[in-house]
Amino acid sequence: MNAKELIARRVALELHDGDIVNLGIGLPTQVVNYLPQDIHITLQSENGFLGLGPVTEAHPNLVNAGGQPCGVLPGAAMFDSAFSFALIRGGHVDASVLGGLQVDQHANLANWMVPGKMVPGMGGAMDLVTGARRVIIAMEHCAKDGSSKILKQCTLPLTAKNKVSMIVTEMGVFEFEKGQLILKEHAPGVTLEAIKAATDAEFSVAANFKVMPIVVEEGVA
């Protein structure tokens, strides 16, 4: 199991039956592949529909918010962008799962641009992070150069301040509680010492610190 699959599998356990969920482009889109059989969620796409589904056949006029071909499920609803963002800004999205470039110990998120590099657009990230009831960041623990992506203070332009609820990486699971960053779980085979060495941010360790529950095959945790 690679790092991205492990992250997606763990995030899937955070979603509840009946939730309206927005999945960001990239790694977060994999989450739906690992939902437990008894969990049914409705996916919202900020370009204008509820009921995002798998690609059943190519359709030139049906794409998700990332511009990728997609499908819709029976009962899906389509609407304009104004209504779509009214849903997001009105707090009607239960969970938003997004990737991250940096998250800091103050629950700030930077995920929309790197200065000096081409920016395709911020998309709906700022609205999703501010409007969703719960914000889960699914990202690898370190950048390609080995530097920590969980920092004392973000150095990249912020997407939103004090809005992250949870961070899931291939090393562990962190949650923000009353403004404090708390390490709740470690991945199988990953030690606390290894997580501390890879994390720039200051954090506390939960009293019930435990191994990350991962479903590795059908019906087996």
mmCIF file with all atom_site columns, C-alpha atoms in Angstrom:
data_model
loop_
_atom_site.group_PDB
_atom_site.id
_atom_site.type_symbol
_atom_site.label_atom_id
_atom_site.label_alt_id
_atom_site.label_comp_id
_atom_site.label_asym_id
_atom_site.label_entity_id
_atom_site.label_seq_id
_atom_site.pdbx_PDB_ins_code
_atom_site.Cartn_x
_atom_site.Cartn_y
_atom_site.Cartn_z
_atom_site.occupancy
_atom_site.B_iso_or_equiv
_atom_site.pdbx_formal_charge
_atom_site.auth_seq_id
_atom_site.auth_comp_id
_atom_site.auth_asym_id
_atom_site.auth_atom_id
_atom_site.pdbx_PDB_model_num
ATOM 1   C CA . MET A 1 1   ? 0.000   0.000  0.000   1.00 0.00 ? 1   MET A CA 1
ATOM 2   C CA . ASN A 1 2   ? 1.508   3.329  -1.017  1.00 0.00 ? 2   ASN A CA 1
ATOM 3   C CA . ALA A 1 3   ? 1.306   6.551  0.988   1.00 0.00 ? 3   ALA A CA 1
ATOM 4   C CA . LYS A 1 4   ? -1.594  8.060  -0.955  1.00 0.00 ? 4   LYS A CA 1
ATOM 5   C CA . GLU A 1 5   ? -3.714  4.934  -0.683  1.00 0.00 ? 5   GLU A CA 1
ATOM 6   C CA . LEU A 1 6   ? -3.084  4.722  3.058   1.00 0.00 ? 6   LEU A CA 1
ATOM 7   C CA . ILE A 1 7   ? -4.142  8.351  3.490   1.00 0.00 ? 7   ILE A CA 1
ATOM 8   C CA . ALA A 1 8   ? -7.279  7.904  1.374   1.00 0.00 ? 8   ALA A CA 1
ATOM 9   C CA . ARG A 1 9   ? -8.275  4.759  3.276   1.00 0.00 ? 9   ARG A CA 1
ATOM 10  C CA . ARG A 1 10  ? -7.936  6.521  6.620   1.00 0.00 ? 10  ARG A CA 1
ATOM 11  C CA . VAL A 1 11  ? -9.881  9.601  5.499   1.00 0.00 ? 11  VAL A CA 1
ATOM 12  C CA . ALA A 1 12  ? -12.707 7.370  4.257   1.00 0.00 ? 12  ALA A CA 1
ATOM 13  C CA . LEU A 1 13  ? -13.318 6.255  7.849   1.00 0.00 ? 13  LEU A CA 1
ATOM 14  C CA . GLU A 1 14  ? -14.084 9.861  8.825   1.00 0.00 ? 14  GLU A CA 1
ATOM 15  C CA . LEU A 1 15  ? -17.118 10.165 6.560   1.00 0.00 ? 15  LEU A CA 1
ATOM 16  C CA . HIS A 1 16  ? -20.580 9.319  7.816   1.00 0.00 ? 16  HIS A CA 1
ATOM 17  C CA . ASP A 1 17  ? -23.662 7.899  6.150   1.00 0.00 ? 17  ASP A CA 1
ATOM 18  C CA . GLY A 1 18  ? -25.707 10.695 4.571   1.00 0.00 ? 18  GLY A CA 1
ATOM 19  C CA . ASP A 1 19  ? -22.896 13.272 4.567   1.00 0.00 ? 19  ASP A CA 1
ATOM 20  C CA . ILE A 1 20  ? -22.608 15.855 1.810   1.00 0.00 ? 20  ILE A CA 1
ATOM 21  C CA . VAL A 1 21  ? -18.909 15.886 0.960   1.00 0.00 ? 21  VAL A CA 1
ATOM 22  C CA . ASN A 1 22  ? -16.683 17.892 -1.341  1.00 0.00 ? 22  ASN A CA 1
ATOM 23  C CA . LEU A 1 23  ? -13.482 16.170 -2.453  1.00 0.00 ? 23  LEU A CA 1
ATOM 24  C CA . GLY A 1 24  ? -10.631 18.305 -3.740  1.00 0.00 ? 24  GLY A CA 1
ATOM 25  C CA . ILE A 1 25  ? -8.672  17.355 -6.840  1.00 0.00 ? 25  ILE A CA 1
ATOM 26  C CA . GLY A 1 26  ? -5.797  14.885 -6.623  1.00 0.00 ? 26  GLY A CA 1
ATOM 27  C CA . LEU A 1 27  ? -5.408  12.580 -3.641  1.00 0.00 ? 27  LEU A CA 1
ATOM 28  C CA . PRO A 1 28  ? -8.829  13.383 -2.067  1.00 0.00 ? 28  PRO A CA 1
ATOM 29  C CA . THR A 1 29  ? -10.674 11.953 -5.078  1.00 0.00 ? 29  THR A CA 1
ATOM 30  C CA . GLN A 1 30  ? -9.376  8.499  -4.103  1.00 0.00 ? 30  GLN A CA 1
ATOM 31  C CA . VAL A 1 31  ? -11.336 8.523  -0.840  1.00 0.00 ? 31  VAL A CA 1
ATOM 32  C CA . VAL A 1 32  ? -14.549 7.267  -2.452  1.00 0.00 ? 32  VAL A CA 1
ATOM 33  C CA . ASN A 1 33  ? -12.754 4.063  -3.487  1.00 0.00 ? 33  ASN A CA 1
ATOM 34  C CA . TYR A 1 34  ? -12.396 3.002  0.156   1.00 0.00 ? 34  TYR A CA 1
ATOM 35  C CA . LEU A 1 35  ? -15.711 3.897  1.791   1.00 0.00 ? 35  LEU A CA 1
ATOM 36  C CA . PRO A 1 36  ? -17.152 1.131  4.001   1.00 0.00 ? 36  PRO A CA 1
ATOM 37  C CA . GLN A 1 37  ? -20.054 -0.664 2.307   1.00 0.00 ? 37  GLN A CA 1
ATOM 38  C CA . ASP A 1 38  ? -22.625 0.738  4.734   1.00 0.00 ? 38  ASP A CA 1
ATOM 39  C CA . ILE A 1 39  ? -21.577 4.357  4.179   1.00 0.00 ? 39  ILE A CA 1
ATOM 40  C CA . HIS A 1 40  ? -23.315 6.307  1.418   1.00 0.00 ? 40  HIS A CA 1
ATOM 41  C CA . ILE A 1 41  ? -22.368 9.932  0.872   1.00 0.00 ? 41  ILE A CA 1
ATOM 42  C CA . THR A 1 42  ? -23.412 12.593 -1.624  1.00 0.00 ? 42  THR A CA 1
ATOM 43  C CA . LEU A 1 43  ? -20.559 14.292 -3.438  1.00 0.00 ? 43  LEU A CA 1
ATOM 44  C CA . GLN A 1 44  ? -20.857 17.995 -4.196  1.00 0.00 ? 44  GLN A CA 1
ATOM 45  C CA . SER A 1 45  ? -18.931 19.624 -7.023  1.00 0.00 ? 45  SER A CA 1
ATOM 46  C CA . GLU A 1 46  ? -18.548 23.398 -6.823  1.00 0.00 ? 46  GLU A CA 1
ATOM 47  C CA . ASN A 1 47  ? -19.063 23.819 -10.564 1.00 0.00 ? 47  ASN A CA 1
ATOM 48  C CA . GLY A 1 48  ? -22.718 22.991 -10.039 1.00 0.00 ? 48  GLY A CA 1
ATOM 49  C CA . PHE A 1 49  ? -24.071 19.627 -8.933  1.00 0.00 ? 49  PHE A CA 1
ATOM 50  C CA . LEU A 1 50  ? -24.839 17.209 -6.151  1.00 0.00 ? 50  LEU A CA 1
ATOM 51  C CA . GLY A 1 51  ? -24.509 13.503 -6.840  1.00 0.00 ? 51  GLY A CA 1
ATOM 52  C CA . LEU A 1 52  ? -21.074 13.246 -8.421  1.00 0.00 ? 52  LEU A CA 1
ATOM 53  C CA . GLY A 1 53  ? -20.458 9.694  -9.592  1.00 0.00 ? 53  GLY A CA 1
ATOM 54  C CA . PRO A 1 54  ? -17.930 7.583  -11.470 1.00 0.00 ? 54  PRO A CA 1
ATOM 55  C CA . VAL A 1 55  ? -17.302 7.920  -15.175 1.00 0.00 ? 55  VAL A CA 1
ATOM 56  C CA . THR A 1 56  ? -19.691 5.513  -16.904 1.00 0.00 ? 56  THR A CA 1
ATOM 57  C CA . GLU A 1 57  ? -19.166 6.815  -20.409 1.00 0.00 ? 57  GLU A CA 1
ATOM 58  C CA . ALA A 1 58  ? -17.331 9.804  -21.854 1.00 0.00 ? 58  ALA A CA 1
ATOM 59  C CA . HIS A 1 59  ? -19.450 12.951 -22.036 1.00 0.00 ? 59  HIS A CA 1
ATOM 60  C CA . PRO A 1 60  ? -17.860 16.089 -23.516 1.00 0.00 ? 60  PRO A CA 1
ATOM 61  C CA . ASN A 1 61  ? -20.030 18.444 -21.447 1.00 0.00 ? 61  ASN A CA 1
ATOM 62  C CA . LEU A 1 62  ? -19.838 16.761 -18.034 1.00 0.00 ? 62  LEU A CA 1
ATOM 63  C CA . VAL A 1 63  ? -16.766 17.490 -15.911 1.00 0.00 ? 63  VAL A CA 1
ATOM 64  C CA . ASN A 1 64  ? -16.022 17.933 -12.237 1.00 0.00 ? 64  ASN A CA 1
ATOM 65  C CA . ALA A 1 65  ? -14.585 21.072 -10.635 1.00 0.00 ? 65  ALA A CA 1
ATOM 66  C CA . GLY A 1 66  ? -11.091 20.017 -11.704 1.00 0.00 ? 66  GLY A CA 1
ATOM 67  C CA . GLY A 1 67  ? -12.122 19.804 -15.349 1.00 0.00 ? 67  GLY A CA 1
ATOM 68  C CA . GLN A 1 68  ? -11.950 16.003 -15.387 1.00 0.00 ? 68  GLN A CA 1
ATOM 69  C CA . PRO A 1 69  ? -14.657 13.830 -17.016 1.00 0.00 ? 69  PRO A CA 1
ATOM 70  C CA . CYS A 1 70  ? -17.135 12.531 -14.468 1.00 0.00 ? 70  CYS A CA 1
ATOM 71  C CA . GLY A 1 71  ? -20.475 10.857 -14.056 1.00 0.00 ? 71  GLY A CA 1
ATOM 72  C CA . VAL A 1 72  ? -23.568 11.524 -11.991 1.00 0.00 ? 72  VAL A CA 1
ATOM 73  C CA . LEU A 1 73  ? -25.703 9.162  -9.955  1.00 0.00 ? 73  LEU A CA 1
ATOM 74  C CA . PRO A 1 74  ? -29.503 8.721  -10.197 1.00 0.00 ? 74  PRO A CA 1
ATOM 75  C CA . GLY A 1 75  ? -31.161 11.556 -8.298  1.00 0.00 ? 75  GLY A CA 1
ATOM 76  C CA . ALA A 1 76  ? -28.349 14.022 -8.938  1.00 0.00 ? 76  ALA A CA 1
ATOM 77  C CA . ALA A 1 77  ? -29.208 17.719 -9.005  1.00 0.00 ? 77  ALA A CA 1
ATOM 78  C CA . MET A 1 78  ? -27.561 20.331 -11.225 1.00 0.00 ? 78  MET A CA 1
ATOM 79  C CA . PHE A 1 79  ? -27.557 24.083 -10.689 1.00 0.00 ? 79  PHE A CA 1
ATOM 80  C CA . ASP A 1 80  ? -25.544 27.196 -11.417 1.00 0.00 ? 80  ASP A CA 1
ATOM 81  C CA . SER A 1 81  ? -22.353 28.248 -9.664  1.00 0.00 ? 81  SER A CA 1
ATOM 82  C CA . ALA A 1 82  ? -24.154 30.878 -7.594  1.00 0.00 ? 82  ALA A CA 1
ATOM 83  C CA . PHE A 1 83  ? -26.392 28.229 -6.024  1.00 0.00 ? 83  PHE A CA 1
ATOM 84  C CA . SER A 1 84  ? -23.453 25.856 -5.636  1.00 0.00 ? 84  SER A CA 1
ATOM 85  C CA . PHE A 1 85  ? -21.437 28.396 -3.667  1.00 0.00 ? 85  PHE A CA 1
ATOM 86  C CA . ALA A 1 86  ? -24.510 29.343 -1.645  1.00 0.00 ? 86  ALA A CA 1
ATOM 87  C CA . LEU A 1 87  ? -24.570 25.711 -0.465  1.00 0.00 ? 87  LEU A CA 1
ATOM 88  C CA . ILE A 1 88  ? -20.895 25.885 0.472   1.00 0.00 ? 88  ILE A CA 1
ATOM 89  C CA . ARG A 1 89  ? -20.956 29.321 2.089   1.00 0.00 ? 89  ARG A CA 1
ATOM 90  C CA . GLY A 1 90  ? -24.201 28.510 3.881   1.00 0.00 ? 90  GLY A CA 1
ATOM 91  C CA . GLY A 1 91  ? -22.607 25.653 5.808   1.00 0.00 ? 91  GLY A CA 1
ATOM 92  C CA . HIS A 1 92  ? -24.479 22.841 4.059   1.00 0.00 ? 92  HIS A CA 1
ATOM 93  C CA . VAL A 1 93  ? -21.366 20.793 3.188   1.00 0.00 ? 93  VAL A CA 1
ATOM 94  C CA . ASP A 1 94  ? -20.657 18.371 6.045   1.00 0.00 ? 94  ASP A CA 1
ATOM 95  C CA . ALA A 1 95  ? -17.036 17.715 5.166   1.00 0.00 ? 95  ALA A CA 1
ATOM 96  C CA . SER A 1 96  ? -14.481 19.021 2.736   1.00 0.00 ? 96  SER A CA 1
ATOM 97  C CA . VAL A 1 97  ? -11.421 16.884 1.988   1.00 0.00 ? 97  VAL A CA 1
ATOM 98  C CA . LEU A 1 98  ? -8.583  18.860 0.434   1.00 0.00 ? 98  LEU A CA 1
ATOM 99  C CA . GLY A 1 99  ? -4.925  18.458 -0.323  1.00 0.00 ? 99  GLY A CA 1
ATOM 100 C CA . GLY A 1 100 ? -2.420  20.790 1.274   1.00 0.00 ? 100 GLY A CA 1
ATOM 101 C CA . LEU A 1 101 ? 0.922   22.399 0.566   1.00 0.00 ? 101 LEU A CA 1
ATOM 102 C CA . GLN A 1 102 ? 1.299   23.473 4.210   1.00 0.00 ? 102 GLN A CA 1
ATOM 103 C CA . VAL A 1 103 ? -0.717  23.362 7.422   1.00 0.00 ? 103 VAL A CA 1
ATOM 104 C CA . ASP A 1 104 ? 0.511   25.031 10.587  1.00 0.00 ? 104 ASP A CA 1
ATOM 105 C CA . GLN A 1 105 ? -0.074  24.529 14.306  1.00 0.00 ? 105 GLN A CA 1
ATOM 106 C CA . HIS A 1 106 ? -2.660  27.331 14.282  1.00 0.00 ? 106 HIS A CA 1
ATOM 107 C CA . ALA A 1 107 ? -4.965  25.401 11.893  1.00 0.00 ? 107 ALA A CA 1
ATOM 108 C CA . ASN A 1 108 ? -4.014  27.656 8.979   1.00 0.00 ? 108 ASN A CA 1
ATOM 109 C CA . LEU A 1 109 ? -3.947  26.150 5.487   1.00 0.00 ? 109 LEU A CA 1
ATOM 110 C CA . ALA A 1 110 ? -1.897  27.056 2.416   1.00 0.00 ? 110 ALA A CA 1
ATOM 111 C CA . ASN A 1 111 ? -2.850  25.034 -0.645  1.00 0.00 ? 111 ASN A CA 1
ATOM 112 C CA . TRP A 1 112 ? -3.593  27.272 -3.595  1.00 0.00 ? 112 TRP A CA 1
ATOM 113 C CA . MET A 1 113 ? -0.312  28.684 -4.889  1.00 0.00 ? 113 MET A CA 1
ATOM 114 C CA . VAL A 1 114 ? 3.462   28.679 -4.776  1.00 0.00 ? 114 VAL A CA 1
ATOM 115 C CA . PRO A 1 115 ? 4.877   32.148 -5.545  1.00 0.00 ? 115 PRO A CA 1
ATOM 116 C CA . GLY A 1 116 ? 6.682   32.213 -8.876  1.00 0.00 ? 116 GLY A CA 1
ATOM 117 C CA . LYS A 1 117 ? 4.898   29.163 -10.263 1.00 0.00 ? 117 LYS A CA 1
ATOM 118 C CA . MET A 1 118 ? 1.935   29.050 -12.604 1.00 0.00 ? 118 MET A CA 1
ATOM 119 C CA . VAL A 1 119 ? -1.398  29.177 -10.777 1.00 0.00 ? 119 VAL A CA 1
ATOM 120 C CA . PRO A 1 120 ? -4.324  27.611 -12.652 1.00 0.00 ? 120 PRO A CA 1
ATOM 121 C CA . GLY A 1 121 ? -6.738  29.302 -10.232 1.00 0.00 ? 121 GLY A CA 1
ATOM 122 C CA . MET A 1 122 ? -7.765  29.066 -6.618  1.00 0.00 ? 122 MET A CA 1
ATOM 123 C CA . GLY A 1 123 ? -10.969 27.252 -7.481  1.00 0.00 ? 123 GLY A CA 1
ATOM 124 C CA . GLY A 1 124 ? -13.381 26.923 -4.580  1.00 0.00 ? 124 GLY A CA 1
ATOM 125 C CA . ALA A 1 125 ? -10.776 26.117 -1.939  1.00 0.00 ? 125 ALA A CA 1
ATOM 126 C CA . MET A 1 126 ? -11.162 29.315 0.060   1.00 0.00 ? 126 MET A CA 1
ATOM 127 C CA . ASP A 1 127 ? -14.940 28.983 0.181   1.00 0.00 ? 127 ASP A CA 1
ATOM 128 C CA . LEU A 1 128 ? -14.797 25.270 0.990   1.00 0.00 ? 128 LEU A CA 1
ATOM 129 C CA . VAL A 1 129 ? -12.358 25.688 3.857   1.00 0.00 ? 129 VAL A CA 1
ATOM 130 C CA . THR A 1 130 ? -14.398 28.542 5.310   1.00 0.00 ? 130 THR A CA 1
ATOM 131 C CA . GLY A 1 131 ? -17.872 27.127 4.718   1.00 0.00 ? 131 GLY A CA 1
ATOM 132 C CA . ALA A 1 132 ? -17.614 23.369 5.302   1.00 0.00 ? 132 ALA A CA 1
ATOM 133 C CA . ARG A 1 133 ? -18.538 22.112 8.754   1.00 0.00 ? 133 ARG A CA 1
ATOM 134 C CA . ARG A 1 134 ? -15.406 19.981 8.898   1.00 0.00 ? 134 ARG A CA 1
ATOM 135 C CA . VAL A 1 135 ? -12.158 20.408 6.961   1.00 0.00 ? 135 VAL A CA 1
ATOM 136 C CA . ILE A 1 136 ? -9.907  17.362 6.526   1.00 0.00 ? 136 ILE A CA 1
ATOM 137 C CA . ILE A 1 137 ? -6.507  17.851 4.917   1.00 0.00 ? 137 ILE A CA 1
ATOM 138 C CA . ALA A 1 138 ? -5.219  14.737 3.160   1.00 0.00 ? 138 ALA A CA 1
ATOM 139 C CA . MET A 1 139 ? -1.566  15.161 2.250   1.00 0.00 ? 139 MET A CA 1
ATOM 140 C CA . GLU A 1 140 ? 1.821   13.521 2.407   1.00 0.00 ? 140 GLU A CA 1
ATOM 141 C CA . HIS A 1 141 ? 3.729   14.426 5.558   1.00 0.00 ? 141 HIS A CA 1
ATOM 142 C CA . CYS A 1 142 ? 6.774   15.953 3.830   1.00 0.00 ? 142 CYS A CA 1
ATOM 143 C CA . ALA A 1 143 ? 7.447   17.844 0.625   1.00 0.00 ? 143 ALA A CA 1
ATOM 144 C CA . LYS A 1 144 ? 9.536   16.379 -2.184  1.00 0.00 ? 144 LYS A CA 1
ATOM 145 C CA . ASP A 1 145 ? 12.663  17.953 -0.715  1.00 0.00 ? 145 ASP A CA 1
ATOM 146 C CA . GLY A 1 146 ? 12.038  16.205 2.600   1.00 0.00 ? 146 GLY A CA 1
ATOM 147 C CA . SER A 1 147 ? 10.900  19.314 4.479   1.00 0.00 ? 147 SER A CA 1
ATOM 148 C CA . SER A 1 148 ? 7.912   19.133 6.798   1.00 0.00 ? 148 SER A CA 1
ATOM 149 C CA . LYS A 1 149 ? 4.532   20.286 5.510   1.00 0.00 ? 149 LYS A CA 1
ATOM 150 C CA . ILE A 1 150 ? 3.171   20.595 9.058   1.00 0.00 ? 150 ILE A CA 1
ATOM 151 C CA . LEU A 1 151 ? 4.746   23.788 10.314  1.00 0.00 ? 151 LEU A CA 1
ATOM 152 C CA . LYS A 1 152 ? 4.861   26.225 13.199  1.00 0.00 ? 152 LYS A CA 1
ATOM 153 C CA . GLN A 1 153 ? 3.766   28.907 10.729  1.00 0.00 ? 153 GLN A CA 1
ATOM 154 C CA . CYS A 1 154 ? 2.822   28.630 7.048   1.00 0.00 ? 154 CYS A CA 1
ATOM 155 C CA . THR A 1 155 ? 5.253   30.394 4.730   1.00 0.00 ? 155 THR A CA 1
ATOM 156 C CA . LEU A 1 156 ? 3.101   30.199 1.586   1.00 0.00 ? 156 LEU A CA 1
ATOM 157 C CA . PRO A 1 157 ? 0.063   32.432 0.916   1.00 0.00 ? 157 PRO A CA 1
ATOM 158 C CA . LEU A 1 158 ? -2.837  31.264 3.065   1.00 0.00 ? 158 LEU A CA 1
ATOM 159 C CA . THR A 1 159 ? -6.018  29.721 1.783   1.00 0.00 ? 159 THR A CA 1
ATOM 160 C CA . ALA A 1 160 ? -7.764  30.226 5.140   1.00 0.00 ? 160 ALA A CA 1
ATOM 161 C CA . LYS A 1 161 ? -6.949  30.896 8.786   1.00 0.00 ? 161 LYS A CA 1
ATOM 162 C CA . ASN A 1 162 ? -7.842  28.687 11.754  1.00 0.00 ? 162 ASN A CA 1
ATOM 163 C CA . LYS A 1 163 ? -10.159 26.433 9.742   1.00 0.00 ? 163 LYS A CA 1
ATOM 164 C CA . VAL A 1 164 ? -8.476  23.001 9.550   1.00 0.00 ? 164 VAL A CA 1
ATOM 165 C CA . SER A 1 165 ? -10.151 20.282 11.637  1.00 0.00 ? 165 SER A CA 1
ATOM 166 C CA . MET A 1 166 ? -7.935  17.284 10.903  1.00 0.00 ? 166 MET A CA 1
ATOM 167 C CA . ILE A 1 167 ? -4.730  16.368 9.072   1.00 0.00 ? 167 ILE A CA 1
ATOM 168 C CA . VAL A 1 168 ? -4.216  12.855 7.733   1.00 0.00 ? 168 VAL A CA 1
ATOM 169 C CA . THR A 1 169 ? -0.783  11.865 6.421   1.00 0.00 ? 169 THR A CA 1
ATOM 170 C CA . GLU A 1 170 ? 0.950   8.562  5.761   1.00 0.00 ? 170 GLU A CA 1
ATOM 171 C CA . MET A 1 171 ? 2.599   8.934  9.180   1.00 0.00 ? 171 MET A CA 1
ATOM 172 C CA . GLY A 1 172 ? -0.300  9.830  11.431  1.00 0.00 ? 172 GLY A CA 1
ATOM 173 C CA . VAL A 1 173 ? -3.514  11.658 12.213  1.00 0.00 ? 173 VAL A CA 1
ATOM 174 C CA . PHE A 1 174 ? -3.630  15.081 13.875  1.00 0.00 ? 174 PHE A CA 1
ATOM 175 C CA . GLU A 1 175 ? -6.701  16.945 15.114  1.00 0.00 ? 175 GLU A CA 1
ATOM 176 C CA . PHE A 1 176 ? -7.189  20.509 16.278  1.00 0.00 ? 176 PHE A CA 1
ATOM 177 C CA . GLU A 1 177 ? -8.975  20.806 19.612  1.00 0.00 ? 177 GLU A CA 1
ATOM 178 C CA . LYS A 1 178 ? -9.517  24.190 21.264  1.00 0.00 ? 178 LYS A CA 1
ATOM 179 C CA . GLY A 1 179 ? -6.777  25.673 19.139  1.00 0.00 ? 179 GLY A CA 1
ATOM 180 C CA . GLN A 1 180 ? -4.260  22.967 19.982  1.00 0.00 ? 180 GLN A CA 1
ATOM 181 C CA . LEU A 1 181 ? -2.688  20.508 17.532  1.00 0.00 ? 181 LEU A CA 1
ATOM 182 C CA . ILE A 1 182 ? -2.939  16.974 18.906  1.00 0.00 ? 182 ILE A CA 1
ATOM 183 C CA . LEU A 1 183 ? -1.438  13.805 17.446  1.00 0.00 ? 183 LEU A CA 1
ATOM 184 C CA . LYS A 1 184 ? -4.103  11.119 17.777  1.00 0.00 ? 184 LYS A CA 1
ATOM 185 C CA . GLU A 1 185 ? -2.804  8.176  15.730  1.00 0.00 ? 185 GLU A CA 1
ATOM 186 C CA . HIS A 1 186 ? 0.325   6.800  14.127  1.00 0.00 ? 186 HIS A CA 1
ATOM 187 C CA . ALA A 1 187 ? 0.469   4.715  10.972  1.00 0.00 ? 187 ALA A CA 1
ATOM 188 C CA . PRO A 1 188 ? 1.394   1.022  11.319  1.00 0.00 ? 188 PRO A CA 1
ATOM 189 C CA . GLY A 1 189 ? 5.140   0.705  11.848  1.00 0.00 ? 189 GLY A CA 1
ATOM 190 C CA . VAL A 1 190 ? 5.680   4.451  12.361  1.00 0.00 ? 190 VAL A CA 1
ATOM 191 C CA . THR A 1 191 ? 7.061   5.534  15.728  1.00 0.00 ? 191 THR A CA 1
ATOM 192 C CA . LEU A 1 192 ? 6.324   8.688  17.669  1.00 0.00 ? 192 LEU A CA 1
ATOM 193 C CA . GLU A 1 193 ? 9.980   9.632  17.360  1.00 0.00 ? 193 GLU A CA 1
ATOM 194 C CA . ALA A 1 194 ? 9.786   9.417  13.563  1.00 0.00 ? 194 ALA A CA 1
ATOM 195 C CA . ILE A 1 195 ? 6.701   11.660 13.504  1.00 0.00 ? 195 ILE A CA 1
ATOM 196 C CA . LYS A 1 196 ? 8.389   14.222 15.756  1.00 0.00 ? 196 LYS A CA 1
ATOM 197 C CA . ALA A 1 197 ? 11.476  14.251 13.514  1.00 0.00 ? 197 ALA A CA 1
ATOM 198 C CA . ALA A 1 198 ? 9.331   14.862 10.408  1.00 0.00 ? 198 ALA A CA 1
ATOM 199 C CA . THR A 1 199 ? 7.089   17.545 11.949  1.00 0.00 ? 199 THR A CA 1
ATOM 200 C CA . ASP A 1 200 ? 8.134   21.161 12.365  1.00 0.00 ? 200 ASP A CA 1
ATOM 201 C CA . ALA A 1 201 ? 4.987   22.144 14.282  1.00 0.00 ? 201 ALA A CA 1
ATOM 202 C CA . GLU A 1 202 ? 4.627   21.860 18.019  1.00 0.00 ? 202 GLU A CA 1
ATOM 203 C CA . PHE A 1 203 ? 1.970   19.352 19.045  1.00 0.00 ? 203 PHE A CA 1
ATOM 204 C CA . SER A 1 204 ? 0.653   17.346 21.970  1.00 0.00 ? 204 SER A CA 1
ATOM 205 C CA . VAL A 1 205 ? 0.180   13.588 21.984  1.00 0.00 ? 205 VAL A CA 1
ATOM 206 C CA . ALA A 1 206 ? -3.257  12.236 22.868  1.00 0.00 ? 206 ALA A CA 1
ATOM 207 C CA . ALA A 1 207 ? -3.558  10.187 26.049  1.00 0.00 ? 207 ALA A CA 1
ATOM 208 C CA . ASN A 1 208 ? -5.107  7.377  23.989  1.00 0.00 ? 208 ASN A CA 1
ATOM 209 C CA . PHE A 1 209 ? -2.500  7.629  21.196  1.00 0.00 ? 209 PHE A CA 1
ATOM 210 C CA . LYS A 1 210 ? -3.048  4.557  19.023  1.00 0.00 ? 210 LYS A CA 1
ATOM 211 C CA . VAL A 1 211 ? -2.284  2.912  15.722  1.00 0.00 ? 211 VAL A CA 1
ATOM 212 C CA . MET A 1 212 ? -4.215  4.210  12.729  1.00 0.00 ? 212 MET A CA 1
ATOM 213 C CA . PRO A 1 213 ? -7.189  1.973  11.873  1.00 0.00 ? 213 PRO A CA 1
ATOM 214 C CA . ILE A 1 214 ? -6.848  0.980  8.231   1.00 0.00 ? 214 ILE A CA 1
ATOM 215 C CA . VAL A 1 215 ? -9.101  -1.389 6.340   1.00 0.00 ? 215 VAL A CA 1
ATOM 216 C CA . VAL A 1 216 ? -6.678  -3.430 4.265   1.00 0.00 ? 216 VAL A CA 1
ATOM 217 C CA . GLU A 1 217 ? -9.248  -5.719 2.693   1.00 0.00 ? 217 GLU A CA 1
ATOM 218 C CA . GLU A 1 218 ? -12.980 -6.247 2.714   1.00 0.00 ? 218 GLU A CA 1
ATOM 219 C CA . GLY A 1 219 ? -14.249 -6.615 6.266   1.00 0.00 ? 219 GLY A CA 1
ATOM 220 C CA . VAL A 1 220 ? -10.799 -6.681 7.862   1.00 0.00 ? 220 VAL A CA 1
ATOM 221 C CA . ALA A 1 221 ? -9.413  -3.766 9.919   1.00 0.00 ? 221 ALA A CA 1
#
